[in-house]
Each structure stands twice: as structure tokens, then as C-alpha cells.
PDB file of C-alpha atoms in Angstrom:
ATOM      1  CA  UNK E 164       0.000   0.000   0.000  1.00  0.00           C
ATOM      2  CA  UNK E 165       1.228   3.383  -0.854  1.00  0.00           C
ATOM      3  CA  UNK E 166       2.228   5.602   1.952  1.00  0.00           C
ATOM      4  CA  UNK E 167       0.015   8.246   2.160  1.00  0.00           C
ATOM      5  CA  UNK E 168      -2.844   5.119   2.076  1.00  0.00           C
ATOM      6  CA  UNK E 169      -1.134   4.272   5.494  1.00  0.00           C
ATOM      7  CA  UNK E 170      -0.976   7.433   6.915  1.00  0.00           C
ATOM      8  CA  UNK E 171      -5.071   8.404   6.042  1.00  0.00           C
ATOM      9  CA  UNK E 172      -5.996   4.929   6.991  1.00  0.00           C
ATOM     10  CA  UNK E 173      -4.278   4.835  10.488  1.00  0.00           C
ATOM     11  CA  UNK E 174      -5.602   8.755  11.166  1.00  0.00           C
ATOM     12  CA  UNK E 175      -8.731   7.091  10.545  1.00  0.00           C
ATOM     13  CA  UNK E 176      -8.357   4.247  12.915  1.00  0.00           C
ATOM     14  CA  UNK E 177      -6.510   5.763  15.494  1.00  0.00           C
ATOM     15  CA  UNK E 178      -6.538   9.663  15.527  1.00  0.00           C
ATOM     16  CA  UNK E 179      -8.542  11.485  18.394  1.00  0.00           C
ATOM     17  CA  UNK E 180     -10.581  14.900  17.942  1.00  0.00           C
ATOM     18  CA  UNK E 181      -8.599  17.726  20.800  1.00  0.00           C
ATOM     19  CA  UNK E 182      -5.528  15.007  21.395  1.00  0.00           C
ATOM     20  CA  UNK E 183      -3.568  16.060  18.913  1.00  0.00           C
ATOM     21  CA  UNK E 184      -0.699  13.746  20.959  1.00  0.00           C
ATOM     22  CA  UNK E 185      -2.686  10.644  20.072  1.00  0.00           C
ATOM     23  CA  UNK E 186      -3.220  11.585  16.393  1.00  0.00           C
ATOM     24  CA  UNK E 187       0.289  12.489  16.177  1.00  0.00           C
ATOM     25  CA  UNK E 188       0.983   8.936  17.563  1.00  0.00           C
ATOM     26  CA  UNK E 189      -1.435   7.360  14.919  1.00  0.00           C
ATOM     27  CA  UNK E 190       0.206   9.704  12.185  1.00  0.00           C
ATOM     28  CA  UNK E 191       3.963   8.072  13.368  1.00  0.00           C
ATOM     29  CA  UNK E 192       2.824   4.717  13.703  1.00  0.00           C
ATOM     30  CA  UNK E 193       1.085   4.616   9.929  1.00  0.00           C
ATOM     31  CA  UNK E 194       4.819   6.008   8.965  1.00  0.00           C
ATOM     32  CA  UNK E 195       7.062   4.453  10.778  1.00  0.00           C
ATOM     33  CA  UNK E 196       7.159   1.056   8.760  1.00  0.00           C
ATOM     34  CA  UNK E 197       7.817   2.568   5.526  1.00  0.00           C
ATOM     35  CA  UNK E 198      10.720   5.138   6.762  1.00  0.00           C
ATOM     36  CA  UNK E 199      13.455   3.604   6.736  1.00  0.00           C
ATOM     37  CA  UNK E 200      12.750   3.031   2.749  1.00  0.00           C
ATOM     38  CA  UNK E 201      12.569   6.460   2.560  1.00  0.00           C
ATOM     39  CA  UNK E 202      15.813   7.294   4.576  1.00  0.00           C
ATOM     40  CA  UNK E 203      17.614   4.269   2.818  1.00  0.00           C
ATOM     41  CA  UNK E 204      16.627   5.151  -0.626  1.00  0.00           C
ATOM     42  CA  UNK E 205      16.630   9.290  -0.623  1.00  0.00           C
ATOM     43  CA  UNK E 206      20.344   9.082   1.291  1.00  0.00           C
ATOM     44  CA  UNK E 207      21.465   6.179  -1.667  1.00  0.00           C
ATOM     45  CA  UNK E 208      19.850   8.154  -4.779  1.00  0.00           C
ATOM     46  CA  UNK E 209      20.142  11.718  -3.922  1.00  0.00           C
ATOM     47  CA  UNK E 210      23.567  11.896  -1.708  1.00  0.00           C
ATOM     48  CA  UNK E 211      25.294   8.963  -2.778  1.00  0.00           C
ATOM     49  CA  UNK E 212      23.907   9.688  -6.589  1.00  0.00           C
ATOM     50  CA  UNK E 213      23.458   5.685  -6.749  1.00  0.00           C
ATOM     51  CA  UNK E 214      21.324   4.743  -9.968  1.00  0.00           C
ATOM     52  CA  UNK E 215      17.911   4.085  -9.019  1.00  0.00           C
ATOM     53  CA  UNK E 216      17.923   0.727 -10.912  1.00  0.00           C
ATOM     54  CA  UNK E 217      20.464  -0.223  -8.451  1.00  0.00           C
ATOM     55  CA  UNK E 218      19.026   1.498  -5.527  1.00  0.00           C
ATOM     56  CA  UNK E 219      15.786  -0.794  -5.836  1.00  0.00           C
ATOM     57  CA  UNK E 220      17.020  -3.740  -8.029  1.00  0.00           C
ATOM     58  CA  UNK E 221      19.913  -4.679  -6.033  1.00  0.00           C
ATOM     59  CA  UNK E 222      20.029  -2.398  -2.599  1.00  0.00           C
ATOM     60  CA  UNK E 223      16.332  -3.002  -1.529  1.00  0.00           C
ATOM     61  CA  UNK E 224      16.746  -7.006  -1.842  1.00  0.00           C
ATOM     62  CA  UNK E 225      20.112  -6.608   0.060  1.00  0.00           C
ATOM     63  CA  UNK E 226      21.095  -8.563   3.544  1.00  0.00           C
ATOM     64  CA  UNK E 227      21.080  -5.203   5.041  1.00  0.00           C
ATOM     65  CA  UNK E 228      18.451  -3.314   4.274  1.00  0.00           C
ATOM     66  CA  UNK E 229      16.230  -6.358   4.337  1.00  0.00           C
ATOM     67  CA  UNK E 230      17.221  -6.671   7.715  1.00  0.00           C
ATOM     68  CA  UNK E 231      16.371  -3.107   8.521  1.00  0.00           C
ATOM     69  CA  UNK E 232      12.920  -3.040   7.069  1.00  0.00           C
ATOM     70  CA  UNK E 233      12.600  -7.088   8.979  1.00  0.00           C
ATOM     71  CA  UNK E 234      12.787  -5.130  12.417  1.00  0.00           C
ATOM     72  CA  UNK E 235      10.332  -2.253  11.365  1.00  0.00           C
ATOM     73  CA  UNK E 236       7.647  -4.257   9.548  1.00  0.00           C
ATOM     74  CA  UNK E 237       7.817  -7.258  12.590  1.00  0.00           C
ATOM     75  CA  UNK E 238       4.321  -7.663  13.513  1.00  0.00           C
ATOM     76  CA  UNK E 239       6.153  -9.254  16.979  1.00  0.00           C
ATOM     77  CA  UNK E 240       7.800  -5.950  17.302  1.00  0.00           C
ATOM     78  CA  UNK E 241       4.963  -3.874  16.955  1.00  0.00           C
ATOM     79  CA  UNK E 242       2.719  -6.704  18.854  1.00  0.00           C
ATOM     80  CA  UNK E 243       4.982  -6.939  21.414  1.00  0.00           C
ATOM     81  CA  UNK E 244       4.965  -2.626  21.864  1.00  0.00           C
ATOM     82  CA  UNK E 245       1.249  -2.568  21.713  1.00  0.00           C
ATOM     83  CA  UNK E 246       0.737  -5.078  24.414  1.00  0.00           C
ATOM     84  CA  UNK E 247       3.563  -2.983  26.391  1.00  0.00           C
ATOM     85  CA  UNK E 248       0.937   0.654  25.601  1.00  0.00           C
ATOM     86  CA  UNK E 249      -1.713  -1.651  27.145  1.00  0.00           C
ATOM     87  CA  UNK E 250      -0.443  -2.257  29.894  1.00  0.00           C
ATOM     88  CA  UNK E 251       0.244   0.936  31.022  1.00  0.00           C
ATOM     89  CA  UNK E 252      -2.578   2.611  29.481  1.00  0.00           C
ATOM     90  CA  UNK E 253      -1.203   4.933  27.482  1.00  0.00           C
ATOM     91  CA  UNK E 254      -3.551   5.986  25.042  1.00  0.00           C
ATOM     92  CA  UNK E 255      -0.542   7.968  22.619  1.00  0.00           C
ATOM     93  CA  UNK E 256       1.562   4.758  22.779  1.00  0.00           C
ATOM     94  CA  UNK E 257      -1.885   2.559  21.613  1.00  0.00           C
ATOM     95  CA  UNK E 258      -2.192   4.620  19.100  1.00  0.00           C
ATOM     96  CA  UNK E 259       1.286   4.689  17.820  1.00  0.00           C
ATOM     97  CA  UNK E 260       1.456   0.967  17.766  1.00  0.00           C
ATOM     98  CA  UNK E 261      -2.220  -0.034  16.692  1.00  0.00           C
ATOM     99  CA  UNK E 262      -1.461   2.379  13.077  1.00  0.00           C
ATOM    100  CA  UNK E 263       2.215   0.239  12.683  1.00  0.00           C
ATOM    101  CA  UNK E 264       0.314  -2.830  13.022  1.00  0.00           C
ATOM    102  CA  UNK E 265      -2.688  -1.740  10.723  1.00  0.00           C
ATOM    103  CA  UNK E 266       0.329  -0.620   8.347  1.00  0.00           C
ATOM    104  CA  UNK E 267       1.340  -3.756   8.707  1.00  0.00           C
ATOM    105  CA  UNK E 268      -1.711  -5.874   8.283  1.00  0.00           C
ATOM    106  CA  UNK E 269      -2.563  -3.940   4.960  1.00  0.00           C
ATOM    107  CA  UNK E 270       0.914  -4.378   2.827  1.00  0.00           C
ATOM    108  CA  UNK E 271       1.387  -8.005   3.954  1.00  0.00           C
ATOM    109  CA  UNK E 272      -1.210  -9.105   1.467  1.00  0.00           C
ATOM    110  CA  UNK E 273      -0.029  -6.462  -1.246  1.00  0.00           C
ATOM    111  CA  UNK E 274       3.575  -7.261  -1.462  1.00  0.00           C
ATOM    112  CA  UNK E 275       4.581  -9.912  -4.563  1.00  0.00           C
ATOM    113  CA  UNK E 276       8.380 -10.095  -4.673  1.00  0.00           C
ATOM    114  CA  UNK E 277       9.126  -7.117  -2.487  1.00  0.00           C
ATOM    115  CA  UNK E 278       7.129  -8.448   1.080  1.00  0.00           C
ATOM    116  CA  UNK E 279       9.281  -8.135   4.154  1.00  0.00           C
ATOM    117  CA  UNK E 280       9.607 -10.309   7.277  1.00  0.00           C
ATOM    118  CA  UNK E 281       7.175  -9.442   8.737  1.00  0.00           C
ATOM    119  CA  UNK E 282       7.627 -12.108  11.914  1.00  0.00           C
ATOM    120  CA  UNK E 283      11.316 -11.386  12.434  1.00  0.00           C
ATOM    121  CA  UNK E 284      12.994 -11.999  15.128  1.00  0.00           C
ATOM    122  CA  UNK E 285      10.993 -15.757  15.323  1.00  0.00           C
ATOM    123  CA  UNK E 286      11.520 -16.472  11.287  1.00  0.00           C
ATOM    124  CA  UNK E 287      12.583 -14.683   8.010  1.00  0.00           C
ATOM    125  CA  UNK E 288       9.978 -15.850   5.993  1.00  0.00           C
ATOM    126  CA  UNK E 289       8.165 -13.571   3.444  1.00  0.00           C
ATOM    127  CA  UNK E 290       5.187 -14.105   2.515  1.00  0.00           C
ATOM    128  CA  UNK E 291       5.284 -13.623  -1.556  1.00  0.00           C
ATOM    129  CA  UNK E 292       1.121 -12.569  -2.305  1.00  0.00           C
ATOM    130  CA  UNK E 293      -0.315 -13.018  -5.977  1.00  0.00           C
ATOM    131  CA  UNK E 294      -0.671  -9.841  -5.311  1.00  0.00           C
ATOM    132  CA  UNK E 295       0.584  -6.238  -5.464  1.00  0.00           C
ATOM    133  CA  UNK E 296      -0.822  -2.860  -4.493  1.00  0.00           C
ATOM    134  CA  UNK E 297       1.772  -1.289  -7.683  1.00  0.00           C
ATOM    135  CA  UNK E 298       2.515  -4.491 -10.094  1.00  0.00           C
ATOM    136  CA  UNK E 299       0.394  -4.505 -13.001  1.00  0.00           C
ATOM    137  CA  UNK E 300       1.484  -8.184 -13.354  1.00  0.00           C
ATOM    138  CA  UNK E 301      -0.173  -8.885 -10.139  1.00  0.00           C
ATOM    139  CA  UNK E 302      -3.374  -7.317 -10.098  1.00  0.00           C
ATOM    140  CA  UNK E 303      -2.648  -3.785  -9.285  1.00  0.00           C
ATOM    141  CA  UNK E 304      -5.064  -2.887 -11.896  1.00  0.00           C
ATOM    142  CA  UNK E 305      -7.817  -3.703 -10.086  1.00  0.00           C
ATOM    143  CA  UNK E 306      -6.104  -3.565  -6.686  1.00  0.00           C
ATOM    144  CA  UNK E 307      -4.461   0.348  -6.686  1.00  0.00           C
ATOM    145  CA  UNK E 308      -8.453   1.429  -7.335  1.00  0.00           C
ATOM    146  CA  UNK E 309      -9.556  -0.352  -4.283  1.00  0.00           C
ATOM    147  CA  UNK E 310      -6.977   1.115  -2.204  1.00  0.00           C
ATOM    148  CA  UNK E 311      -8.106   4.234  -3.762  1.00  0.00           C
ATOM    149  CA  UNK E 312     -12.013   3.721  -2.695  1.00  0.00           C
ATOM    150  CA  UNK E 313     -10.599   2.534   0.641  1.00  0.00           C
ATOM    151  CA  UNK E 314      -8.505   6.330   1.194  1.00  0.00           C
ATOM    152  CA  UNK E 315     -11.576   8.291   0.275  1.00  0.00           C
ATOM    153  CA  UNK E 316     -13.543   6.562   2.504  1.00  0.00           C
ATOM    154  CA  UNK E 317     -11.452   6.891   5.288  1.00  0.00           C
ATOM    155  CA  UNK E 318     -11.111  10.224   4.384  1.00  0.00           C
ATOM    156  CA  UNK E 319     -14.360  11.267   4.688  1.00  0.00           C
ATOM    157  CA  UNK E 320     -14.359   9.794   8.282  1.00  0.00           C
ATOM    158  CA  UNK E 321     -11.316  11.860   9.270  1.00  0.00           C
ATOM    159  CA  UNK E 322     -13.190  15.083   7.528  1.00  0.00           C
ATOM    160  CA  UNK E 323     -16.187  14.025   9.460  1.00  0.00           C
ATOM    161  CA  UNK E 324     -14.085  13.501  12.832  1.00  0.00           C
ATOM    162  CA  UNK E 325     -11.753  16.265  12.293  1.00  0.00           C
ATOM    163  CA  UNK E 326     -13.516  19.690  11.625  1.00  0.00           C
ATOM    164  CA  UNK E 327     -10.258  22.030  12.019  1.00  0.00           C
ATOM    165  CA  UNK E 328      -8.699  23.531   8.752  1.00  0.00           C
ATOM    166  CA  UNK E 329      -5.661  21.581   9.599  1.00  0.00           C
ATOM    167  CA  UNK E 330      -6.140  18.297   9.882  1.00  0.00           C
ATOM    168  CA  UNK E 331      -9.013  18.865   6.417  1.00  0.00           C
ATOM    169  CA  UNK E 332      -6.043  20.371   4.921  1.00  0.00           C
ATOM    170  CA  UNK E 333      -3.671  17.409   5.915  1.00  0.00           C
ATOM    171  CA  UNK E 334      -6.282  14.993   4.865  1.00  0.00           C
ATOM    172  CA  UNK E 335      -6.626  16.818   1.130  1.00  0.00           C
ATOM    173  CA  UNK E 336      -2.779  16.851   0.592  1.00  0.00           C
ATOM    174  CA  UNK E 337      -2.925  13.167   1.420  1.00  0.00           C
ATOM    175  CA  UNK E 338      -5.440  12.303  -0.715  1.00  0.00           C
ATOM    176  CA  UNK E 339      -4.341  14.171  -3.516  1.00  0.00           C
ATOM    177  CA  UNK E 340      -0.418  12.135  -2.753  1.00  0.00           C
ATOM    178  CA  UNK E 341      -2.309   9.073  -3.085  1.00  0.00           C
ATOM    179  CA  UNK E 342      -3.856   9.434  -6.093  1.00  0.00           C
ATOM    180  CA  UNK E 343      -1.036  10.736  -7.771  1.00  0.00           C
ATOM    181  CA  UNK E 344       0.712   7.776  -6.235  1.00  0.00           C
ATOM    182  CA  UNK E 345      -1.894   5.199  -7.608  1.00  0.00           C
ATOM    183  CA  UNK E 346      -1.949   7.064 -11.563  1.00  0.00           C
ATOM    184  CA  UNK E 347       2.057   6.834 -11.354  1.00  0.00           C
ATOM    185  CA  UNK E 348       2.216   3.192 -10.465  1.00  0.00           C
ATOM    186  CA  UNK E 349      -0.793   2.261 -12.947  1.00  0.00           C
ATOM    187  CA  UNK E 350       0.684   4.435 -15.496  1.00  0.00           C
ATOM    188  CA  UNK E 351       4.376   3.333 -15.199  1.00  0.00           C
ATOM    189  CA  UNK E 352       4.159  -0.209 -13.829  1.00  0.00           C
TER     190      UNK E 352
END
């Protein structure tokens, strides 16, 4: 799933109208899985002027960064962390961890041959799906539009929840990321 589809869908879930610590949380945990990507690939293409084609067809399936995104995509990690906000009943840290998992829970059916281990440290498995949220060979046709349907409806929840300028104009910017997000993959993939 594309990352601004995480970060409406765990506002959605997890956000709180007047606790803007707890929808701050939901924001982080909806991002948190997919930064190191970001961090990894914008430091390896735009610093270390590394090719893209061997940016993401040789770094991404590396030892090390699969290791990296194996700790930060570990639904036992982020279980683990959740049941830890629980227990002391803090309602920033729930958040936090309940939008990693969802995060979670939505790309490990939408990654083909780019899924990550998502039970690390117990196995390294990867779970290969037929299909993929930006593959055209698996389905993203029909899958990117769902996702699509799935953002706007959680964004009218969040414009429904949320009735300050900010988090409508958040929401808008999002939306308008993901669909560019979606045409790009459809139209390039």
C-alpha cells in the first residue's frame, strides 16, 4: 500500500478529535514502517547519486536493508509494543502501535516479490502474495483502485471527525499524494 494510504488509513483508525498527541501517535505509527525506505533510498539516490535501478534492483533485496525493514515491519515488534501501551494505558503509545500494526496488516497481502519479514525476530519468511498494491502483473489494476475507494472513505471519516482547517487540509494533501501515487504506479508499472 502506498504511503500516504497508510498514513489516512491509520488517522482514521486511530486519531482522536482535541488530542492532537494521540493523532500524532497514529500519524507516526502509519509512517514508521515505511521510513526507513525512505531514509535508505533518498540518502542512496540523492547523496550517494546511486542509480535508481540499483538502488531498488539490487540495494532493496540486500542482507542489510532487508534486515532493517525485517525489524520495522515485525508484527512481533509492533505486537509486542502494543501489548507494552496496554499495559500501562497509554492511550498515545496505543495509538502509535495499533497504526504500525494496521500498516502492517494492509501491505502483507499487497507485497509480490518485495514483502518483508514481517515475523522477524521468530523467522525470516516472506510471505510472496499473488498480489501487489503497484505491479500490473499482479493485479494492481484492479487492486491500486480499491486502495483508492478505501482512502476516500477513510477520508471522509477523518473530515467528518476532524472539523479544524488543519487536519481537512492534511487529509486533502494526502489524498491528492495518493492518487497521484496510484496514476504513477498504474501508469508506469
Amino acid at each position: 500500500m502506498n504511503t500516504p494510504a497508510h498514513l489516512i488509513l491509520g488517522l482514521a483508525a486511530f486519531s482522536k478529535v482535541g488530542k492532537p498527541r494521540v493523532t500524532g501517535a497514529a500519524a507516526a505509527g502509519a509512517l514508521l514502517p515505511d521510513l526507513s525506505l525512505y531514509v535508505l533510498a533518498g540518502t542512496s539516490l540523492f547523496i550517494l547519486q546511486i542509480p535508481p535501478q540499483t538502488v531498488f534492483g539490487e540495494l532493496y533485496f540486500s542482507q542489510a536493508w532487508q534486515t532493517v525493514f525485517a525489524i520495522d515491519n515485525s508484527f512481533v515488534i509492533w505486537g509486542l509494543l502494543l501489548a507494552l501501551a496496554l499495559a500501562v494505558k497509554s492511550s498515545w503509545a496505543v495509538a502509535l502501535c495499533g497504526a504500525a500494526l494496521l500498516h502492517l496488516a494492509l501491505d502483507f497481502p499487497l507485497h509480490h516479490d518485495d514483502g518483508r519479514a514481517h515475523f522477524w525476530p521468530l523467522s525470516n519468511w516472506k510471505f510472496e502474495s499473488p498480489f501487489s498494491y503497484w505491479d500490473s502483473a499482479h493485479h494492481a489494476g484492479w487492486i491500486a483502485p480499491l486502495e483508492g475507494l478505501l482512502v476516500m472513505a477513510a477520508a471522509a471519516v477523518l473530515a467528518r471527525r476532524h472539523r479544524g482547517w488543519k487536519m481537512r487540509g492534511l487529509t486533502a494533501l494526502l489524498v491528492a499524494l495518493e492518487l497521484y501515487t496510484i496514476r504513477n504506479w498504474l501508469l508506469f508499472f
